[in-house]
Short mmCIF file of C-alpha atoms in Angstrom, two decimals:
data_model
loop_
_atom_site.label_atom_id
_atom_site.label_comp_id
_atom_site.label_asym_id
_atom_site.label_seq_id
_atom_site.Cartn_x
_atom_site.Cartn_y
_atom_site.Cartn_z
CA UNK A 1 0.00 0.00 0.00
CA UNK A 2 1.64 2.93 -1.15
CA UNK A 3 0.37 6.56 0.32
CA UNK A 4 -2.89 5.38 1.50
CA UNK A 5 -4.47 4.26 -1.79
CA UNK A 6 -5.18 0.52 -2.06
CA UNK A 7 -5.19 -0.92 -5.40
CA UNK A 8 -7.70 -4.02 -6.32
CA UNK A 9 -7.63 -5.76 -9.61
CA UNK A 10 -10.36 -7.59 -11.31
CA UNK A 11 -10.04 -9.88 -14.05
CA UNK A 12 -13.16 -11.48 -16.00
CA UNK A 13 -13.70 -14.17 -18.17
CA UNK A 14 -16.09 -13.15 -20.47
CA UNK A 15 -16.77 -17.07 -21.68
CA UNK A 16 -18.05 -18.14 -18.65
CA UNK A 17 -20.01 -14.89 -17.41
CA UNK A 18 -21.99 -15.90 -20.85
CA UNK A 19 -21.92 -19.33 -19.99
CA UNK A 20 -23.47 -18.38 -16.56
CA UNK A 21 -25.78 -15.71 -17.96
CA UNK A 22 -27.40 -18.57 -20.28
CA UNK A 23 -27.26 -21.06 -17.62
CA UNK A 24 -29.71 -18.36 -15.05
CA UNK A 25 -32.08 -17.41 -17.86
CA UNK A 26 -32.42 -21.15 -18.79
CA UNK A 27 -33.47 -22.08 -14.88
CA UNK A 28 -35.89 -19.07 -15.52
CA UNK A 29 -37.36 -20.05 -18.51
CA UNK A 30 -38.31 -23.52 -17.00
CA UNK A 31 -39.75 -22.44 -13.81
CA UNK A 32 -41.73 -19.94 -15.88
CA UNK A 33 -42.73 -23.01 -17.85
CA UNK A 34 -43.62 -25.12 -14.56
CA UNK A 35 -45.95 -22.11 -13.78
CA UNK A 36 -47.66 -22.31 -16.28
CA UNK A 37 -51.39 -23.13 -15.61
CA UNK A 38 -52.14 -25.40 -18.54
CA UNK A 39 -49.69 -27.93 -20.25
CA UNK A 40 -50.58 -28.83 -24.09
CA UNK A 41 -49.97 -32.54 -24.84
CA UNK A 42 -45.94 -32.00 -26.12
CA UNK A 43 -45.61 -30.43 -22.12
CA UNK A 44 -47.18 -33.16 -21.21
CA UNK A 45 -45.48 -35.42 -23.01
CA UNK A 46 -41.77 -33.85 -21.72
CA UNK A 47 -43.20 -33.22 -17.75
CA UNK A 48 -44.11 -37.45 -17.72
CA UNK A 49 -41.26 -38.99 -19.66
CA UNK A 50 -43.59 -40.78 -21.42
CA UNK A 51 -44.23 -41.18 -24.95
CA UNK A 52 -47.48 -39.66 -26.15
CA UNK A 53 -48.30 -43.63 -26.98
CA UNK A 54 -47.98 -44.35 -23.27
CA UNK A 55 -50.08 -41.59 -22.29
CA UNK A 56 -52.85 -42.19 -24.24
CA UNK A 57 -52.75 -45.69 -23.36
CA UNK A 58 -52.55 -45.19 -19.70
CA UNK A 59 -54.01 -42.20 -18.54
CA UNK A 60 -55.79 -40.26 -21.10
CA UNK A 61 -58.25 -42.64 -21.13
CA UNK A 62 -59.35 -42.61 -17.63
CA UNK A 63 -62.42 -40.32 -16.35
CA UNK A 64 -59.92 -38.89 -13.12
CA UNK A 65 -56.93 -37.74 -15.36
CA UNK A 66 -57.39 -34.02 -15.52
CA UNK A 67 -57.40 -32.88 -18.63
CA UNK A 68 -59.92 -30.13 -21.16
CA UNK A 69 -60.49 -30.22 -24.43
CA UNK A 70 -60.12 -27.27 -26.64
CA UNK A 71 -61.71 -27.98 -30.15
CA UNK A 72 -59.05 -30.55 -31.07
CA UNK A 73 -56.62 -29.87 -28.59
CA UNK A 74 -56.26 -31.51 -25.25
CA UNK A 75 -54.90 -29.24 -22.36
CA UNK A 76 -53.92 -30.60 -18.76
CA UNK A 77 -53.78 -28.37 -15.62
CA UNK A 78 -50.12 -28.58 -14.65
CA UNK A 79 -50.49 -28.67 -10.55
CA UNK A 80 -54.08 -31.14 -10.61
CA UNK A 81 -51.69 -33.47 -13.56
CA UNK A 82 -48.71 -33.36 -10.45
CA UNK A 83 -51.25 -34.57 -7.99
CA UNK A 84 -52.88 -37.07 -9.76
CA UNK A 85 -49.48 -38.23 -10.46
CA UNK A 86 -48.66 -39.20 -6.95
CA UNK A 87 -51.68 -40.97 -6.59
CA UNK A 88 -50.91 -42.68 -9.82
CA UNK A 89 -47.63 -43.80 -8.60
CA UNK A 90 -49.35 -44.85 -5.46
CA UNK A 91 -51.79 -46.98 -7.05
CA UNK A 92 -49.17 -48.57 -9.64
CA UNK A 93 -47.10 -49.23 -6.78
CA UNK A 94 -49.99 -51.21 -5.33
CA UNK A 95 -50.20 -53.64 -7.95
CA UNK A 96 -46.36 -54.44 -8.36
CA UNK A 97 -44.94 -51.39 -9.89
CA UNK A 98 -45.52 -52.35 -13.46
CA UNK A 99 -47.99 -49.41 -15.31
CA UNK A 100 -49.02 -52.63 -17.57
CA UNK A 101 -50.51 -54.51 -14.48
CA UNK A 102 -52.15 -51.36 -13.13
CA UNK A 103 -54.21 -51.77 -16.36
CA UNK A 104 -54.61 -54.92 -16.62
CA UNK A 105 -55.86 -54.87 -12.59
CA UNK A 106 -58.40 -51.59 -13.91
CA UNK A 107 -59.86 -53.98 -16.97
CA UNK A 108 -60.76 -56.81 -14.65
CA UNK A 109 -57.82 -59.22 -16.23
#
């Protein structure tokens, strides 16, 4: 420290400020995207990890899984498809763990 004045030096790297910029607005973005009220079928399809197959053939079908209809699009209300979920998991649990049982046991097989 010479007469009183203390010296500080700052050196950025402008790659990974970027790289942390992108990496804030993604997180963001996707809990923007989890707010969301509604989910169309493609969220739907990404939120489950299932293939749109699987969801028709599973849930879709049945009277409790929330979902609307808007002319020829189906919409699903992201927090009542999260708790339906749980109990899903609960009763597929129930029944071995196997989502093809847990039909099977619904049909009466």
């Amino acid at each position: 420290m010479k007469g009183g004045i203390n010296m500080i030096s700052l050196q950025l790297n402008e790659g990974l400020l970027e790289q942390i910029y992108k990496e804030k607005v993604d997180e963001y973005l996707k809990s923007v995207e989890k707010d969301s009220m509604f989910m169309t079928f493609n969220d739907l399809v990404k939120y489950l990890n299932m293939s749109n197959v699987s969801i028709r053939e599973f849930l879709l079908w049945r009277d409790d899984f929330p979902k609307i209809r808007l002319g020829s699009k189906w919409l699903f209300p992201s927090k009542e498809v999260a708790v339906f979920m749980e109990k899903y998991l609960e009763e597929v649990r129930a029944v071995g763990g196997d989502i093809h049982a847990m039909k099977r046991h619904k049909l009466g097989r």
